[in-house]
């Protein structure tokens, strides 16, 4: 099974091609350009380097959120457009779960964080037991101080991973992230946890800024 995995929830964007869970080629970019400028060329690159065509892809995996509203919209729309042609199955994944599955080390608790602004982060807690990573909490918006206090009460042996350098020391490796998308997508597909293109949707957790501004103007 050929899988195209895409991570698009942060400033960086990454793509990978795998054969089942074995990575064939991966690439990522963070050059200040928008995802609308970088994603499709990146998809074309990984497909070409993998010596396949779009028609050869049996499964699409993508970070569905939370994260950058614009990045998620562009990523979801791109996958839907590619997958609609042959009604190829798609696996939407939690951006935070993807991040957690890139972590290395011997920490008990993995804490992925994505900047949600105004002292808040998208986060969830994951537990690592040898090479197995399991979820301990759902994805949600946290006040950063509250998150740190919660983690400190659970375990001193924790690993924080984030999408921006001003949040924590360990920054997401975009190539590892899109490779994790492929591996997680393969596992989900085998569990029957996939959707058809028309049912592929982003997960925001919060209202987009444009909607919040529109509602604020309406209330005045």
Tab-separated table of C-alpha atoms in Angstrom:
chain	number	residue	atom	x	y	z
A	1	UNK	CA	0.000	0.000	0.000
A	2	UNK	CA	1.401	3.385	-1.065
A	3	UNK	CA	0.632	6.142	1.443
A	4	UNK	CA	1.045	9.901	1.090
A	5	UNK	CA	1.390	11.578	4.481
A	6	UNK	CA	1.095	15.337	4.960
A	7	UNK	CA	1.749	17.516	8.025
A	8	UNK	CA	0.427	21.050	7.573
A	9	UNK	CA	-0.705	22.271	10.987
A	10	UNK	CA	2.189	24.657	11.677
A	11	UNK	CA	4.427	27.098	9.819
A	12	UNK	CA	6.410	24.231	8.339
A	13	UNK	CA	4.900	21.750	5.911
A	14	UNK	CA	6.064	18.221	5.212
A	15	UNK	CA	5.184	15.280	2.960
A	16	UNK	CA	6.257	11.655	2.862
A	17	UNK	CA	5.586	8.560	0.800
A	18	UNK	CA	5.628	5.121	2.394
A	19	UNK	CA	5.078	1.533	1.371
A	20	UNK	CA	2.858	0.380	4.217
A	21	UNK	CA	4.776	1.819	7.199
A	22	UNK	CA	8.181	1.809	5.507
A	23	UNK	CA	9.202	5.319	4.469
A	24	UNK	CA	10.327	5.689	0.856
A	25	UNK	CA	10.963	9.447	0.777
A	26	UNK	CA	10.149	12.482	2.890
A	27	UNK	CA	10.731	16.207	2.647
A	28	UNK	CA	9.778	19.361	4.529
A	29	UNK	CA	10.081	23.094	4.155
A	30	UNK	CA	9.761	26.230	6.289
A	31	UNK	CA	10.837	29.152	4.150
A	32	UNK	CA	8.337	31.832	5.125
A	33	UNK	CA	6.069	31.143	2.174
A	34	UNK	CA	2.436	30.168	2.623
A	35	UNK	CA	1.241	26.570	2.441
A	36	UNK	CA	-0.657	27.511	-0.707
A	37	UNK	CA	2.728	28.203	-2.319
A	38	UNK	CA	4.694	25.279	-0.917
A	39	UNK	CA	2.389	22.283	-0.411
A	40	UNK	CA	1.633	21.184	-3.977
A	41	UNK	CA	5.263	21.559	-5.164
A	42	UNK	CA	6.294	19.505	-2.132
A	43	UNK	CA	3.735	16.804	-2.941
A	44	UNK	CA	5.020	16.715	-6.521
A	45	UNK	CA	8.579	16.405	-5.215
A	46	UNK	CA	7.959	13.417	-2.939
A	47	UNK	CA	5.897	11.642	-5.592
A	48	UNK	CA	8.585	12.158	-8.216
A	49	UNK	CA	11.418	11.116	-5.879
A	50	UNK	CA	9.469	7.988	-4.954
A	51	UNK	CA	9.087	7.036	-8.631
A	52	UNK	CA	5.298	6.801	-8.421
A	53	UNK	CA	2.308	8.775	-9.696
A	54	UNK	CA	-0.701	10.182	-7.868
A	55	UNK	CA	-2.753	7.283	-9.257
A	56	UNK	CA	-0.487	4.865	-7.356
A	57	UNK	CA	-1.438	6.310	-3.960
A	58	UNK	CA	-3.736	3.956	-2.042
A	59	UNK	CA	-4.187	6.045	1.097
A	60	UNK	CA	-3.862	9.691	2.116
A	61	UNK	CA	-2.947	10.618	5.674
A	62	UNK	CA	-3.046	14.178	6.959
A	63	UNK	CA	-2.847	16.240	10.113
A	64	UNK	CA	-6.423	17.453	10.552
A	65	UNK	CA	-5.814	19.736	13.533
A	66	UNK	CA	-5.585	21.476	15.824
A	67	UNK	CA	-3.185	24.083	14.524
A	68	UNK	CA	-2.932	26.825	11.930
A	69	UNK	CA	-6.415	27.453	10.510
A	70	UNK	CA	-5.042	28.437	7.102
A	71	UNK	CA	-2.570	25.554	6.969
A	72	UNK	CA	-5.232	23.008	7.871
A	73	UNK	CA	-7.697	24.350	5.299
A	74	UNK	CA	-5.093	24.251	2.541
A	75	UNK	CA	-3.911	20.776	3.490
A	76	UNK	CA	-7.403	19.284	3.754
A	77	UNK	CA	-8.523	20.919	0.491
A	78	UNK	CA	-5.435	19.620	-1.334
A	79	UNK	CA	-5.928	16.050	-0.131
A	80	UNK	CA	-9.640	16.111	-0.957
A	81	UNK	CA	-8.837	17.298	-4.475
A	82	UNK	CA	-6.294	14.529	-5.034
A	83	UNK	CA	-8.350	11.806	-3.361
A	84	UNK	CA	-11.678	12.604	-5.053
A	85	UNK	CA	-10.427	11.366	-8.432
A	86	UNK	CA	-10.394	7.708	-7.392
A	87	UNK	CA	-12.330	8.092	-4.125
A	88	UNK	CA	-9.146	7.132	-2.289
A	89	UNK	CA	-9.554	6.614	1.460
A	90	UNK	CA	-8.135	9.234	3.830
A	91	UNK	CA	-7.001	9.156	7.446
A	92	UNK	CA	-7.363	12.416	9.430
A	93	UNK	CA	-4.978	12.519	12.372
A	94	UNK	CA	-4.539	14.663	15.453
A	95	UNK	CA	-1.650	17.072	14.934
A	96	UNK	CA	-0.719	16.581	18.576
A	97	UNK	CA	-0.661	12.792	18.282
A	98	UNK	CA	1.593	13.143	15.252
A	99	UNK	CA	3.969	15.344	17.245
A	100	UNK	CA	3.996	12.895	20.158
A	101	UNK	CA	4.996	10.079	17.821
A	102	UNK	CA	8.145	11.937	16.761
A	103	UNK	CA	9.497	12.137	20.305
A	104	UNK	CA	12.616	10.211	21.243
A	105	UNK	CA	14.057	9.550	24.673
A	106	UNK	CA	13.023	7.812	27.860
A	107	UNK	CA	10.518	10.298	29.250
A	108	UNK	CA	7.301	8.978	30.806
A	109	UNK	CA	5.055	11.793	29.600
A	110	UNK	CA	5.162	13.497	26.198
A	111	UNK	CA	3.583	16.940	25.960
A	112	UNK	CA	3.193	18.276	22.393
A	113	UNK	CA	2.213	21.943	22.183
A	114	UNK	CA	1.011	24.169	19.352
A	115	UNK	CA	0.782	27.910	19.903
A	116	UNK	CA	-2.839	29.068	20.263
A	117	UNK	CA	-1.801	32.634	21.178
A	118	UNK	CA	-2.626	34.827	24.171
A	119	UNK	CA	-0.795	32.526	26.606
A	120	UNK	CA	-2.664	29.455	25.410
A	121	UNK	CA	-1.603	26.277	23.633
A	122	UNK	CA	-3.253	23.327	21.931
A	123	UNK	CA	-1.992	20.309	23.810
A	124	UNK	CA	-2.654	16.787	25.041
A	125	UNK	CA	-0.773	14.390	27.272
A	126	UNK	CA	0.695	11.136	25.993
A	127	UNK	CA	2.359	8.345	27.924
A	128	UNK	CA	5.397	6.503	26.612
A	129	UNK	CA	6.079	2.911	27.629
A	130	UNK	CA	9.144	1.619	25.801
A	131	UNK	CA	8.241	2.225	22.126
A	132	UNK	CA	4.488	2.417	22.650
A	133	UNK	CA	2.815	5.819	22.912
A	134	UNK	CA	-0.703	6.031	24.318
A	135	UNK	CA	-3.003	8.991	24.857
A	136	UNK	CA	-3.704	10.202	28.412
A	137	UNK	CA	-5.900	13.191	27.594
A	138	UNK	CA	-7.915	14.618	24.734
A	139	UNK	CA	-6.738	17.487	22.544
A	140	UNK	CA	-7.836	20.820	23.979
A	141	UNK	CA	-6.836	24.432	24.509
A	142	UNK	CA	-4.852	24.966	27.706
A	143	UNK	CA	-3.670	28.010	29.549
A	144	UNK	CA	0.069	27.427	29.450
A	145	UNK	CA	0.555	27.823	33.208
A	146	UNK	CA	-2.247	25.348	33.905
A	147	UNK	CA	-0.736	22.821	31.522
A	148	UNK	CA	2.692	23.070	33.148
A	149	UNK	CA	1.167	22.630	36.598
A	150	UNK	CA	-0.832	19.598	35.454
A	151	UNK	CA	2.206	17.911	33.921
A	152	UNK	CA	4.301	18.628	37.010
A	153	UNK	CA	1.725	16.869	39.185
A	154	UNK	CA	1.771	13.774	36.970
A	155	UNK	CA	5.475	13.247	36.337
A	156	UNK	CA	8.794	15.044	36.658
A	157	UNK	CA	10.102	12.950	33.762
A	158	UNK	CA	8.364	14.715	30.880
A	159	UNK	CA	9.261	15.767	27.349
A	160	UNK	CA	7.856	18.988	25.904
A	161	UNK	CA	7.723	19.342	22.138
A	162	UNK	CA	6.420	22.423	20.345
A	163	UNK	CA	6.009	24.116	16.987
A	164	UNK	CA	7.771	27.377	17.969
A	165	UNK	CA	11.090	28.093	19.636
A	166	UNK	CA	9.585	30.612	22.065
A	167	UNK	CA	7.364	27.906	23.595
A	168	UNK	CA	9.964	25.283	24.497
A	169	UNK	CA	13.408	23.979	23.661
A	170	UNK	CA	12.441	20.937	21.585
A	171	UNK	CA	11.095	21.939	18.165
A	172	UNK	CA	9.093	19.628	15.907
A	173	UNK	CA	11.115	17.964	13.155
A	174	UNK	CA	8.822	18.321	10.142
A	175	UNK	CA	10.301	15.345	8.274
A	176	UNK	CA	9.784	13.072	11.273
A	177	UNK	CA	6.242	14.431	11.563
A	178	UNK	CA	5.158	13.547	8.038
A	179	UNK	CA	6.809	10.138	8.400
A	180	UNK	CA	4.762	9.639	11.574
A	181	UNK	CA	1.650	10.543	9.550
A	182	UNK	CA	2.352	7.665	7.155
A	183	UNK	CA	2.929	5.139	9.930
A	184	UNK	CA	-0.088	6.191	11.971
A	185	UNK	CA	-2.280	6.255	8.855
A	186	UNK	CA	-1.299	2.708	7.963
A	187	UNK	CA	-2.222	1.523	11.469
A	188	UNK	CA	-5.546	3.405	11.437
A	189	UNK	CA	-6.453	2.049	8.023
A	190	UNK	CA	-5.900	-1.506	9.228
A	191	UNK	CA	-8.209	-0.733	12.158
A	192	UNK	CA	-10.890	0.470	9.723
A	193	UNK	CA	-10.505	4.078	10.906
A	194	UNK	CA	-10.551	6.028	7.667
A	195	UNK	CA	-12.963	8.267	5.761
A	196	UNK	CA	-13.785	8.934	2.133
A	197	UNK	CA	-12.702	12.318	0.712
A	198	UNK	CA	-16.079	14.028	1.105
A	199	UNK	CA	-15.995	13.331	4.852
A	200	UNK	CA	-12.474	14.657	5.432
A	201	UNK	CA	-12.737	17.733	7.662
A	202	UNK	CA	-10.368	19.904	9.718
A	203	UNK	CA	-10.514	19.976	13.520
A	204	UNK	CA	-10.040	23.516	14.813
A	205	UNK	CA	-10.977	23.364	18.554
A	206	UNK	CA	-11.359	27.157	18.392
A	207	UNK	CA	-13.130	29.520	16.036
A	208	UNK	CA	-10.978	30.985	13.234
A	209	UNK	CA	-9.926	34.596	13.826
A	210	UNK	CA	-11.997	35.850	10.883
A	211	UNK	CA	-15.134	34.318	12.405
A	212	UNK	CA	-14.360	35.770	15.830
A	213	UNK	CA	-13.886	39.228	14.298
A	214	UNK	CA	-17.149	38.903	12.368
A	215	UNK	CA	-19.028	37.929	15.523
A	216	UNK	CA	-17.415	40.786	17.463
A	217	UNK	CA	-18.551	43.313	14.830
A	218	UNK	CA	-22.058	41.846	14.816
A	219	UNK	CA	-22.383	42.296	18.591
A	220	UNK	CA	-21.471	46.004	18.430
